[in-house]
Amino acid sequence: YVSTYADFTPQATFDIKKCDLHKLEEGPPLQAVLTREEGLQYYRTMQTIRRMELKADQLYKQKIIRGFCHLYDGQEACAVGIETGINLSDHLITAYRAHGYTLTRGGTVREIMAELTGRRGGIAKGKGGSMHMYTKHFYGGNGIVGAQVPLGAGVALACKYLGNNEICVCLYGDGAANQGQIFETYNMASLWKLPCIFICENNKYGMGTSVERAAASTDYYKRGDFIPGLRLDGMDVLCVREATKFAAEHCRSGKGPILMELQTYRYHGHSMSDPGVSYRTREEIQEVRSKSDPISMLKDRMLSNNMASVEELKEIDVEVRKEIEDAAQFATTDPEPPLDDLCNHIFYNDPPMEVRGTNPWTKLKSVS
């Protein structure tokens, strides 16, 4: 017996948690409509991010991926929820936990994995690695804590200047939330009414330090002071989507910046060099996994409302796994970029002047 697609519920309405508000009369709706197509799409994307990060973990432990590597598993509902609340023509900039956004912004698993292994087919031609991936309207992962926030305000300024009704989403973590440059940026964005959504992905720990030990106020959504803010469940993709739509509408209507705090969680340590269990217990991680995993939550909603079948979701899992395996295969066999490529792509066009060592025709010799 094969159930036909006609048997499924085409769409359903779900209650979502109320947001905490700062300087706002009203917030996002308390209900969200999810169509079957959307549900399957969100499920596939979140599952792809999850599996891709687990594969990166594996390749790192095999020493195939080297250097810095910060994984996003656990936070999938943030990336997918934000992207479904804005347009691909809008702009996005984030910190170094960037693999998920590279995917939602149009990068392929293959390009991301090959970038992680430093190969020619990588999204930044193997030159950027984990923290520096870019696509159209995506200004990358950025390695310096908090540095992407003023850059994002600059992108928002360009949107305003060009009058194209586009907005910029600037993401940072709870660790970066205490950076001075963030408050300077709040000030400029507010003065100039920039179409900028500041988003603090609060995953409870800045490196190995819990938010309580790092911030005198952990109400990150209020820390823009004169900037309105909302705090929401960052583990619920629908909650994030509705809040992002609300925030985007706020920015597009010319009201200036708005701040969102997504309460989320990372399953891995801060980076691959952090086992993640010295400053928190395994039980804590397990509890989040069992009670509020973003993928399980969406899956349960869909199954209990007859929006999909178990077999169908299993099929997606199999397809995702295959895509990840193929990408990993490519990422481990694709050649590294040649040495003489090292001086290319330094400038957008021809070098403006003679700068020692940046001339693309400098012949580099490999000395081993």
JSON list of N, CA and C in Angstrom, two decimals, residues 225-292:
[
{"chain": "A", "resi": 225, "resn": "ASP", "atom": "N", "xyz": [19.29, 49.14, 23.65]},
{"chain": "A", "resi": 225, "resn": "ASP", "atom": "CA", "xyz": [18.76, 50.27, 24.40]},
{"chain": "A", "resi": 225, "resn": "ASP", "atom": "C", "xyz": [17.69, 51.03, 23.62]},
{"chain": "A", "resi": 226, "resn": "PHE", "atom": "N", "xyz": [18.11, 51.96, 22.77]},
{"chain": "A", "resi": 226, "resn": "PHE", "atom": "CA", "xyz": [17.18, 52.77, 21.98]},
{"chain": "A", "resi": 226, "resn": "PHE", "atom": "C", "xyz": [16.67, 52.04, 20.74]},
{"chain": "A", "resi": 227, "resn": "ILE", "atom": "N", "xyz": [17.18, 50.83, 20.50]},
{"chain": "A", "resi": 227, "resn": "ILE", "atom": "CA", "xyz": [16.74, 50.04, 19.35]},
{"chain": "A", "resi": 227, "resn": "ILE", "atom": "C", "xyz": [15.73, 49.00, 19.83]},
{"chain": "A", "resi": 228, "resn": "PRO", "atom": "N", "xyz": [14.55, 48.92, 19.20]},
{"chain": "A", "resi": 228, "resn": "PRO", "atom": "CA", "xyz": [13.57, 47.90, 19.62]},
{"chain": "A", "resi": 228, "resn": "PRO", "atom": "C", "xyz": [14.13, 46.50, 19.45]},
{"chain": "A", "resi": 229, "resn": "GLY", "atom": "N", "xyz": [13.66, 45.58, 20.29]},
{"chain": "A", "resi": 229, "resn": "GLY", "atom": "CA", "xyz": [14.19, 44.23, 20.22]},
{"chain": "A", "resi": 229, "resn": "GLY", "atom": "C", "xyz": [13.17, 43.15, 20.52]},
{"chain": "A", "resi": 230, "resn": "LEU", "atom": "N", "xyz": [13.47, 41.93, 20.10]},
{"chain": "A", "resi": 230, "resn": "LEU", "atom": "CA", "xyz": [12.63, 40.77, 20.45]},
{"chain": "A", "resi": 230, "resn": "LEU", "atom": "C", "xyz": [13.51, 39.59, 20.80]},
{"chain": "A", "resi": 231, "resn": "ARG", "atom": "N", "xyz": [13.03, 38.78, 21.75]},
{"chain": "A", "resi": 231, "resn": "ARG", "atom": "CA", "xyz": [13.75, 37.56, 22.11]},
{"chain": "A", "resi": 231, "resn": "ARG", "atom": "C", "xyz": [12.83, 36.38, 21.85]},
{"chain": "A", "resi": 232, "resn": "LEU", "atom": "N", "xyz": [13.35, 35.36, 21.21]},
{"chain": "A", "resi": 232, "resn": "LEU", "atom": "CA", "xyz": [12.48, 34.25, 20.81]},
{"chain": "A", "resi": 232, "resn": "LEU", "atom": "C", "xyz": [13.18, 32.90, 20.87]},
{"chain": "A", "resi": 233, "resn": "ASP", "atom": "N", "xyz": [12.41, 31.88, 20.68]},
{"chain": "A", "resi": 233, "resn": "ASP", "atom": "CA", "xyz": [12.90, 30.51, 20.68]},
{"chain": "A", "resi": 233, "resn": "ASP", "atom": "C", "xyz": [13.62, 30.23, 19.36]},
{"chain": "A", "resi": 234, "resn": "GLY", "atom": "N", "xyz": [14.94, 30.17, 19.43]},
{"chain": "A", "resi": 234, "resn": "GLY", "atom": "CA", "xyz": [15.73, 29.94, 18.23]},
{"chain": "A", "resi": 234, "resn": "GLY", "atom": "C", "xyz": [15.82, 28.48, 17.82]},
{"chain": "A", "resi": 235, "resn": "MET", "atom": "N", "xyz": [15.09, 27.61, 18.53]},
{"chain": "A", "resi": 235, "resn": "MET", "atom": "CA", "xyz": [15.09, 26.19, 18.17]},
{"chain": "A", "resi": 235, "resn": "MET", "atom": "C", "xyz": [13.84, 25.83, 17.35]},
{"chain": "A", "resi": 236, "resn": "ASP", "atom": "N", "xyz": [12.94, 26.80, 17.21]},
{"chain": "A", "resi": 236, "resn": "ASP", "atom": "CA", "xyz": [11.69, 26.58, 16.47]},
{"chain": "A", "resi": 236, "resn": "ASP", "atom": "C", "xyz": [11.75, 27.36, 15.16]},
{"chain": "A", "resi": 237, "resn": "VAL", "atom": "N", "xyz": [11.88, 26.62, 14.06]},
{"chain": "A", "resi": 237, "resn": "VAL", "atom": "CA", "xyz": [12.04, 27.26, 12.76]},
{"chain": "A", "resi": 237, "resn": "VAL", "atom": "C", "xyz": [10.87, 28.21, 12.42]},
{"chain": "A", "resi": 238, "resn": "LEU", "atom": "N", "xyz": [9.65, 27.87, 12.86]},
{"chain": "A", "resi": 238, "resn": "LEU", "atom": "CA", "xyz": [8.49, 28.72, 12.55]},
{"chain": "A", "resi": 238, "resn": "LEU", "atom": "C", "xyz": [8.53, 30.01, 13.36]},
{"chain": "A", "resi": 239, "resn": "CYS", "atom": "N", "xyz": [8.97, 29.89, 14.59]},
{"chain": "A", "resi": 239, "resn": "CYS", "atom": "CA", "xyz": [9.10, 31.04, 15.48]},
{"chain": "A", "resi": 239, "resn": "CYS", "atom": "C", "xyz": [10.11, 32.03, 14.88]},
{"chain": "A", "resi": 240, "resn": "VAL", "atom": "N", "xyz": [11.24, 31.50, 14.43]},
{"chain": "A", "resi": 240, "resn": "VAL", "atom": "CA", "xyz": [12.29, 32.34, 13.84]},
{"chain": "A", "resi": 240, "resn": "VAL", "atom": "C", "xyz": [11.78, 32.98, 12.55]},
{"chain": "A", "resi": 241, "resn": "ARG", "atom": "N", "xyz": [11.09, 32.19, 11.73]},
{"chain": "A", "resi": 241, "resn": "ARG", "atom": "CA", "xyz": [10.58, 32.72, 10.45]},
{"chain": "A", "resi": 241, "resn": "ARG", "atom": "C", "xyz": [9.62, 33.89, 10.67]},
{"chain": "A", "resi": 242, "resn": "GLU", "atom": "N", "xyz": [8.66, 33.71, 11.57]},
{"chain": "A", "resi": 242, "resn": "GLU", "atom": "CA", "xyz": [7.66, 34.77, 11.81]},
{"chain": "A", "resi": 242, "resn": "GLU", "atom": "C", "xyz": [8.30, 36.03, 12.39]},
{"chain": "A", "resi": 243, "resn": "ALA", "atom": "N", "xyz": [9.24, 35.84, 13.31]},
{"chain": "A", "resi": 243, "resn": "ALA", "atom": "CA", "xyz": [9.92, 37.00, 13.91]},
{"chain": "A", "resi": 243, "resn": "ALA", "atom": "C", "xyz": [10.76, 37.74, 12.87]},
{"chain": "A", "resi": 244, "resn": "THR", "atom": "N", "xyz": [11.40, 36.97, 11.98]},
{"chain": "A", "resi": 244, "resn": "THR", "atom": "CA", "xyz": [12.23, 37.59, 10.94]},
{"chain": "A", "resi": 244, "resn": "THR", "atom": "C", "xyz": [11.37, 38.36, 9.96]},
{"chain": "A", "resi": 245, "resn": "LYS", "atom": "N", "xyz": [10.21, 37.80, 9.59]},
{"chain": "A", "resi": 245, "resn": "LYS", "atom": "CA", "xyz": [9.29, 38.53, 8.70]},
{"chain": "A", "resi": 245, "resn": "LYS", "atom": "C", "xyz": [8.87, 39.84, 9.35]},
{"chain": "A", "resi": 246, "resn": "PHE", "atom": "N", "xyz": [8.57, 39.78, 10.64]},
{"chain": "A", "resi": 246, "resn": "PHE", "atom": "CA", "xyz": [8.16, 40.94, 11.40]},
{"chain": "A", "resi": 246, "resn": "PHE", "atom": "C", "xyz": [9.28, 42.00, 11.40]},
{"chain": "A", "resi": 247, "resn": "ALA", "atom": "N", "xyz": [10.50, 41.54, 11.68]},
{"chain": "A", "resi": 247, "resn": "ALA", "atom": "CA", "xyz": [11.65, 42.44, 11.75]},
{"chain": "A", "resi": 247, "resn": "ALA", "atom": "C", "xyz": [11.96, 43.05, 10.37]},
{"chain": "A", "resi": 248, "resn": "ALA", "atom": "N", "xyz": [11.84, 42.23, 9.33]},
{"chain": "A", "resi": 248, "resn": "ALA", "atom": "CA", "xyz": [12.13, 42.71, 7.97]},
{"chain": "A", "resi": 248, "resn": "ALA", "atom": "C", "xyz": [11.14, 43.79, 7.57]},
{"chain": "A", "resi": 249, "resn": "GLU", "atom": "N", "xyz": [9.88, 43.57, 7.95]},
{"chain": "A", "resi": 249, "resn": "GLU", "atom": "CA", "xyz": [8.81, 44.55, 7.66]},
{"chain": "A", "resi": 249, "resn": "GLU", "atom": "C", "xyz": [9.12, 45.87, 8.37]},
{"chain": "A", "resi": 250, "resn": "HIS", "atom": "N", "xyz": [9.58, 45.77, 9.61]},
{"chain": "A", "resi": 250, "resn": "HIS", "atom": "CA", "xyz": [9.96, 46.94, 10.41]},
{"chain": "A", "resi": 250, "resn": "HIS", "atom": "C", "xyz": [11.04, 47.75, 9.68]},
{"chain": "A", "resi": 251, "resn": "CYS", "atom": "N", "xyz": [12.08, 47.05, 9.20]},
{"chain": "A", "resi": 251, "resn": "CYS", "atom": "CA", "xyz": [13.18, 47.71, 8.51]},
{"chain": "A", "resi": 251, "resn": "CYS", "atom": "C", "xyz": [12.76, 48.31, 7.17]},
{"chain": "A", "resi": 252, "resn": "ARG", "atom": "N", "xyz": [11.99, 47.55, 6.41]},
{"chain": "A", "resi": 252, "resn": "ARG", "atom": "CA", "xyz": [11.59, 48.03, 5.08]},
{"chain": "A", "resi": 252, "resn": "ARG", "atom": "C", "xyz": [10.66, 49.23, 5.15]},
{"chain": "A", "resi": 253, "resn": "SER", "atom": "N", "xyz": [9.93, 49.35, 6.27]},
{"chain": "A", "resi": 253, "resn": "SER", "atom": "CA", "xyz": [8.99, 50.47, 6.37]},
{"chain": "A", "resi": 253, "resn": "SER", "atom": "C", "xyz": [9.69, 51.75, 6.83]},
{"chain": "A", "resi": 254, "resn": "GLY", "atom": "N", "xyz": [11.03, 51.70, 6.90]},
{"chain": "A", "resi": 254, "resn": "GLY", "atom": "CA", "xyz": [11.79, 52.91, 7.21]},
{"chain": "A", "resi": 254, "resn": "GLY", "atom": "C", "xyz": [11.92, 53.25, 8.68]},
{"chain": "A", "resi": 255, "resn": "LYS", "atom": "N", "xyz": [11.60, 52.28, 9.56]},
{"chain": "A", "resi": 255, "resn": "LYS", "atom": "CA", "xyz": [11.68, 52.57, 11.00]},
{"chain": "A", "resi": 255, "resn": "LYS", "atom": "C", "xyz": [13.08, 52.40, 11.57]},
{"chain": "A", "resi": 256, "resn": "GLY", "atom": "N", "xyz": [14.02, 52.04, 10.72]},
{"chain": "A", "resi": 256, "resn": "GLY", "atom": "CA", "xyz": [15.39, 51.86, 11.22]},
{"chain": "A", "resi": 256, "resn": "GLY", "atom": "C", "xyz": [15.65, 50.46, 11.73]},
{"chain": "A", "resi": 257, "resn": "PRO", "atom": "N", "xyz": [16.74, 50.30, 12.48]},
{"chain": "A", "resi": 257, "resn": "PRO", "atom": "CA", "xyz": [17.18, 48.95, 12.86]},
{"chain": "A", "resi": 257, "resn": "PRO", "atom": "C", "xyz": [16.29, 48.29, 13.91]},
{"chain": "A", "resi": 258, "resn": "ILE", "atom": "N", "xyz": [16.44, 46.99, 14.03]},
{"chain": "A", "resi": 258, "resn": "ILE", "atom": "CA", "xyz": [15.73, 46.22, 15.05]},
{"chain": "A", "resi": 258, "resn": "ILE", "atom": "C", "xyz": [16.66, 45.09, 15.48]},
{"chain": "A", "resi": 259, "resn": "LEU", "atom": "N", "xyz": [16.50, 44.64, 16.71]},
{"chain": "A", "resi": 259, "resn": "LEU", "atom": "CA", "xyz": [17.39, 43.62, 17.25]},
{"chain": "A", "resi": 259, "resn": "LEU", "atom": "C", "xyz": [16.61, 42.35, 17.57]},
{"chain": "A", "resi": 260, "resn": "MET", "atom": "N", "xyz": [17.17, 41.21, 17.21]},
{"chain": "A", "resi": 260, "resn": "MET", "atom": "CA", "xyz": [16.54, 39.93, 17.54]},
{"chain": "A", "resi": 260, "resn": "MET", "atom": "C", "xyz": [17.53, 39.08, 18.33]},
{"chain": "A", "resi": 261, "resn": "GLU", "atom": "N", "xyz": [17.05, 38.44, 19.39]},
{"chain": "A", "resi": 261, "resn": "GLU", "atom": "CA", "xyz": [17.89, 37.49, 20.11]},
{"chain": "A", "resi": 261, "resn": "GLU", "atom": "C", "xyz": [17.27, 36.12, 19.95]},
{"chain": "A", "resi": 262, "resn": "LEU", "atom": "N", "xyz": [18.03, 35.22, 19.32]},
{"chain": "A", "resi": 262, "resn": "LEU", "atom": "CA", "xyz": [17.54, 33.86, 19.12]},
{"chain": "A", "resi": 262, "resn": "LEU", "atom": "C", "xyz": [18.17, 32.97, 20.19]},
{"chain": "A", "resi": 263, "resn": "GLN", "atom": "N", "xyz": [17.32, 32.39, 21.04]},
{"chain": "A", "resi": 263, "resn": "GLN", "atom": "CA", "xyz": [17.86, 31.50, 22.07]},
{"chain": "A", "resi": 263, "resn": "GLN", "atom": "C", "xyz": [18.05, 30.12, 21.47]},
{"chain": "A", "resi": 264, "resn": "THR", "atom": "N", "xyz": [19.30, 29.76, 21.28]},
{"chain": "A", "resi": 264, "resn": "THR", "atom": "CA", "xyz": [19.61, 28.52, 20.58]},
{"chain": "A", "resi": 264, "resn": "THR", "atom": "C", "xyz": [20.67, 27.75, 21.35]},
{"chain": "A", "resi": 265, "resn": "TYR", "atom": "N", "xyz": [21.30, 26.76, 20.72]},
{"chain": "A", "resi": 265, "resn": "TYR", "atom": "CA", "xyz": [22.25, 25.90, 21.42]},
{"chain": "A", "resi": 265, "resn": "TYR", "atom": "C", "xyz": [23.14, 25.21, 20.40]},
{"chain": "A", "resi": 266, "resn": "ARG", "atom": "N", "xyz": [24.42, 25.07, 20.75]},
{"chain": "A", "resi": 266, "resn": "ARG", "atom": "CA", "xyz": [25.29, 24.31, 19.85]},
{"chain": "A", "resi": 266, "resn": "ARG", "atom": "C", "xyz": [25.64, 22.98, 20.48]},
{"chain": "A", "resi": 267, "resn": "TYR", "atom": "N", "xyz": [25.58, 21.92, 19.68]},
{"chain": "A", "resi": 267, "resn": "TYR", "atom": "CA", "xyz": [25.86, 20.58, 20.21]},
{"chain": "A", "resi": 267, "resn": "TYR", "atom": "C", "xyz": [27.36, 20.33, 20.33]},
{"chain": "A", "resi": 268, "resn": "HIS", "atom": "N", "xyz": [28.14, 20.90, 19.41]},
{"chain": "A", "resi": 268, "resn": "HIS", "atom": "CA", "xyz": [29.59, 20.72, 19.46]},
{"chain": "A", "resi": 268, "resn": "HIS", "atom": "C", "xyz": [30.20, 21.77, 20.39]},
{"chain": "A", "resi": 269, "resn": "GLY", "atom": "N", "xyz": [31.49, 21.67, 20.58]},
{"chain": "A", "resi": 269, "resn": "GLY", "atom": "CA", "xyz": [32.20, 22.69, 21.35]},
{"chain": "A", "resi": 269, "resn": "GLY", "atom": "C", "xyz": [32.25, 23.97, 20.53]},
{"chain": "A", "resi": 270, "resn": "HIS", "atom": "N", "xyz": [32.93, 24.98, 21.07]},
{"chain": "A", "resi": 270, "resn": "HIS", "atom": "CA", "xyz": [33.04, 26.26, 20.37]},
{"chain": "A", "resi": 270, "resn": "HIS", "atom": "C", "xyz": [33.66, 26.06, 19.00]},
{"chain": "A", "resi": 271, "resn": "SER", "atom": "N", "xyz": [34.79, 25.36, 18.97]},
{"chain": "A", "resi": 271, "resn": "SER", "atom": "CA", "xyz": [35.42, 25.00, 17.71]},
{"chain": "A", "resi": 271, "resn": "SER", "atom": "C", "xyz": [35.88, 23.56, 17.85]},
{"chain": "A", "resi": 272, "resn": "MET", "atom": "N", "xyz": [36.50, 23.03, 16.82]},
{"chain": "A", "resi": 272, "resn": "MET", "atom": "CA", "xyz": [36.91, 21.62, 16.89]},
{"chain": "A", "resi": 272, "resn": "MET", "atom": "C", "xyz": [37.98, 21.36, 17.95]},
{"chain": "A", "resi": 273, "resn": "SER", "atom": "N", "xyz": [38.67, 22.42, 18.41]},
{"chain": "A", "resi": 273, "resn": "SER", "atom": "CA", "xyz": [39.69, 22.19, 19.44]},
{"chain": "A", "resi": 273, "resn": "SER", "atom": "C", "xyz": [39.08, 22.16, 20.84]},
{"chain": "A", "resi": 274, "resn": "ASP", "atom": "N", "xyz": [37.77, 22.39, 20.91]},
{"chain": "A", "resi": 274, "resn": "ASP", "atom": "CA", "xyz": [37.07, 22.41, 22.21]},
{"chain": "A", "resi": 274, "resn": "ASP", "atom": "C", "xyz": [36.13, 21.21, 22.29]},
{"chain": "A", "resi": 275, "resn": "PRO", "atom": "N", "xyz": [36.44, 20.25, 23.18]},
{"chain": "A", "resi": 275, "resn": "PRO", "atom": "CA", "xyz": [35.54, 19.09, 23.28]},
{"chain": "A", "resi": 275, "resn": "PRO", "atom": "C", "xyz": [34.13, 19.47, 23.76]},
{"chain": "A", "resi": 276, "resn": "GLY", "atom": "N", "xyz": [34.00, 20.66, 24.36]},
{"chain": "A", "resi": 276, "resn": "GLY", "atom": "CA", "xyz": [32.66, 21.15, 24.71]},
{"chain": "A", "resi": 276, "resn": "GLY", "atom": "C", "xyz": [32.04, 20.54, 25.96]},
{"chain": "A", "resi": 277, "resn": "VAL", "atom": "N", "xyz": [32.82, 19.75, 26.71]},
{"chain": "A", "resi": 277, "resn": "VAL", "atom": "CA", "xyz": [32.23, 19.13, 27.90]},
{"chain": "A", "resi": 277, "resn": "VAL", "atom": "C", "xyz": [32.97, 19.49, 29.19]},
{"chain": "A", "resi": 278, "resn": "SER", "atom": "N", "xyz": [33.94, 20.40, 29.09]},
{"chain": "A", "resi": 278, "resn": "SER", "atom": "CA", "xyz": [34.65, 20.78, 30.32]},
{"chain": "A", "resi": 278, "resn": "SER", "atom": "C", "xyz": [33.86, 21.83, 31.10]},
{"chain": "A", "resi": 279, "resn": "TYR", "atom": "N", "xyz": [33.09, 22.67, 30.39]},
{"chain": "A", "resi": 279, "resn": "TYR", "atom": "CA", "xyz": [32.36, 23.75, 31.06]},
{"chain": "A", "resi": 279, "resn": "TYR", "atom": "C", "xyz": [30.85, 23.51, 31.07]},
{"chain": "A", "resi": 280, "resn": "ARG", "atom": "N", "xyz": [30.42, 22.39, 30.53]},
{"chain": "A", "resi": 280, "resn": "ARG", "atom": "CA", "xyz": [28.99, 22.03, 30.58]},
{"chain": "A", "resi": 280, "resn": "ARG", "atom": "C", "xyz": [28.92, 20.51, 30.61]},
{"chain": "A", "resi": 281, "resn": "THR", "atom": "N", "xyz": [27.82, 19.98, 31.12]},
{"chain": "A", "resi": 281, "resn": "THR", "atom": "CA", "xyz": [27.75, 18.52, 31.24]},
{"chain": "A", "resi": 281, "resn": "THR", "atom": "C", "xyz": [27.18, 17.87, 29.99]},
{"chain": "A", "resi": 282, "resn": "ARG", "atom": "N", "xyz": [27.52, 16.61, 29.81]},
{"chain": "A", "resi": 282, "resn": "ARG", "atom": "CA", "xyz": [26.95, 15.85, 28.69]},
{"chain": "A", "resi": 282, "resn": "ARG", "atom": "C", "xyz": [25.43, 15.77, 28.84]},
{"chain": "A", "resi": 283, "resn": "GLU", "atom": "N", "xyz": [24.98, 15.75, 30.10]},
{"chain": "A", "resi": 283, "resn": "GLU", "atom": "CA", "xyz": [23.54, 15.67, 30.37]},
{"chain": "A", "resi": 283, "resn": "GLU", "atom": "C", "xyz": [22.82, 16.91, 29.82]},
{"chain": "A", "resi": 284, "resn": "GLU", "atom": "N", "xyz": [23.47, 18.06, 29.99]},
{"chain": "A", "resi": 284, "resn": "GLU", "atom": "CA", "xyz": [22.85, 19.30, 29.49]},
{"chain": "A", "resi": 284, "resn": "GLU", "atom": "C", "xyz": [22.64, 19.22, 27.98]},
{"chain": "A", "resi": 285, "resn": "ILE", "atom": "N", "xyz": [23.68, 18.75, 27.28]},
{"chain": "A", "resi": 285, "resn": "ILE", "atom": "CA", "xyz": [23.59, 18.64, 25.82]},
{"chain": "A", "resi": 285, "resn": "ILE", "atom": "C", "xyz": [22.49, 17.64, 25.45]},
{"chain": "A", "resi": 286, "resn": "GLN", "atom": "N", "xyz": [22.48, 16.51, 26.14]},
{"chain": "A", "resi": 286, "resn": "GLN", "atom": "CA", "xyz": [21.47, 15.47, 25.87]},
{"chain": "A", "resi": 286, "resn": "GLN", "atom": "C", "xyz": [20.05, 15.98, 26.10]},
{"chain": "A", "resi": 287, "resn": "GLU", "atom": "N", "xyz": [19.91, 16.80, 27.14]},
{"chain": "A", "resi": 287, "resn": "GLU", "atom": "CA", "xyz": [18.58, 17.31, 27.44]},
{"chain": "A", "resi": 287, "resn": "GLU", "atom": "C", "xyz": [18.06, 18.21, 26.32]},
{"chain": "A", "resi": 288, "resn": "VAL", "atom": "N", "xyz": [18.93, 19.08, 25.82]},
{"chain": "A", "resi": 288, "resn": "VAL", "atom": "CA", "xyz": [18.52, 19.95, 24.71]},
{"chain": "A", "resi": 288, "resn": "VAL", "atom": "C", "xyz": [18.17, 19.09, 23.50]},
{"chain": "A", "resi": 289, "resn": "ARG", "atom": "N", "xyz": [19.03, 18.12, 23.22]},
{"chain": "A", "resi": 289, "resn": "ARG", "atom": "CA", "xyz": [18.79, 17.22, 22.08]},
{"chain": "A", "resi": 289, "resn": "ARG", "atom": "C", "xyz": [17.44, 16.53, 22.17]},
{"chain": "A", "resi": 290, "resn": "SER", "atom": "N", "xyz": [17.09, 16.06, 23.38]},
{"chain": "A", "resi": 290, "resn": "SER", "atom": "CA", "xyz": [15.86, 15.28, 23.51]},
{"chain": "A", "resi": 290, "resn": "SER", "atom": "C", "xyz": [14.62, 16.16, 23.59]},
{"chain": "A", "resi": 291, "resn": "LYS", "atom": "N", "xyz": [14.76, 17.39, 24.12]},
{"chain": "A", "resi": 291, "resn": "LYS", "atom": "CA", "xyz": [13.57, 18.22, 24.32]},
{"chain": "A", "resi": 291, "resn": "LYS", "atom": "C", "xyz": [13.32, 19.28, 23.26]},
{"chain": "A", "resi": 292, "resn": "SER", "atom": "N", "xyz": [14.40, 19.83, 22.70]},
{"chain": "A", "resi": 292, "resn": "SER", "atom": "CA", "xyz": [14.13, 20.94, 21.77]},
{"chain": "A", "resi": 292, "resn": "SER", "atom": "C", "xyz": [14.99, 20.92, 20.52]}
]
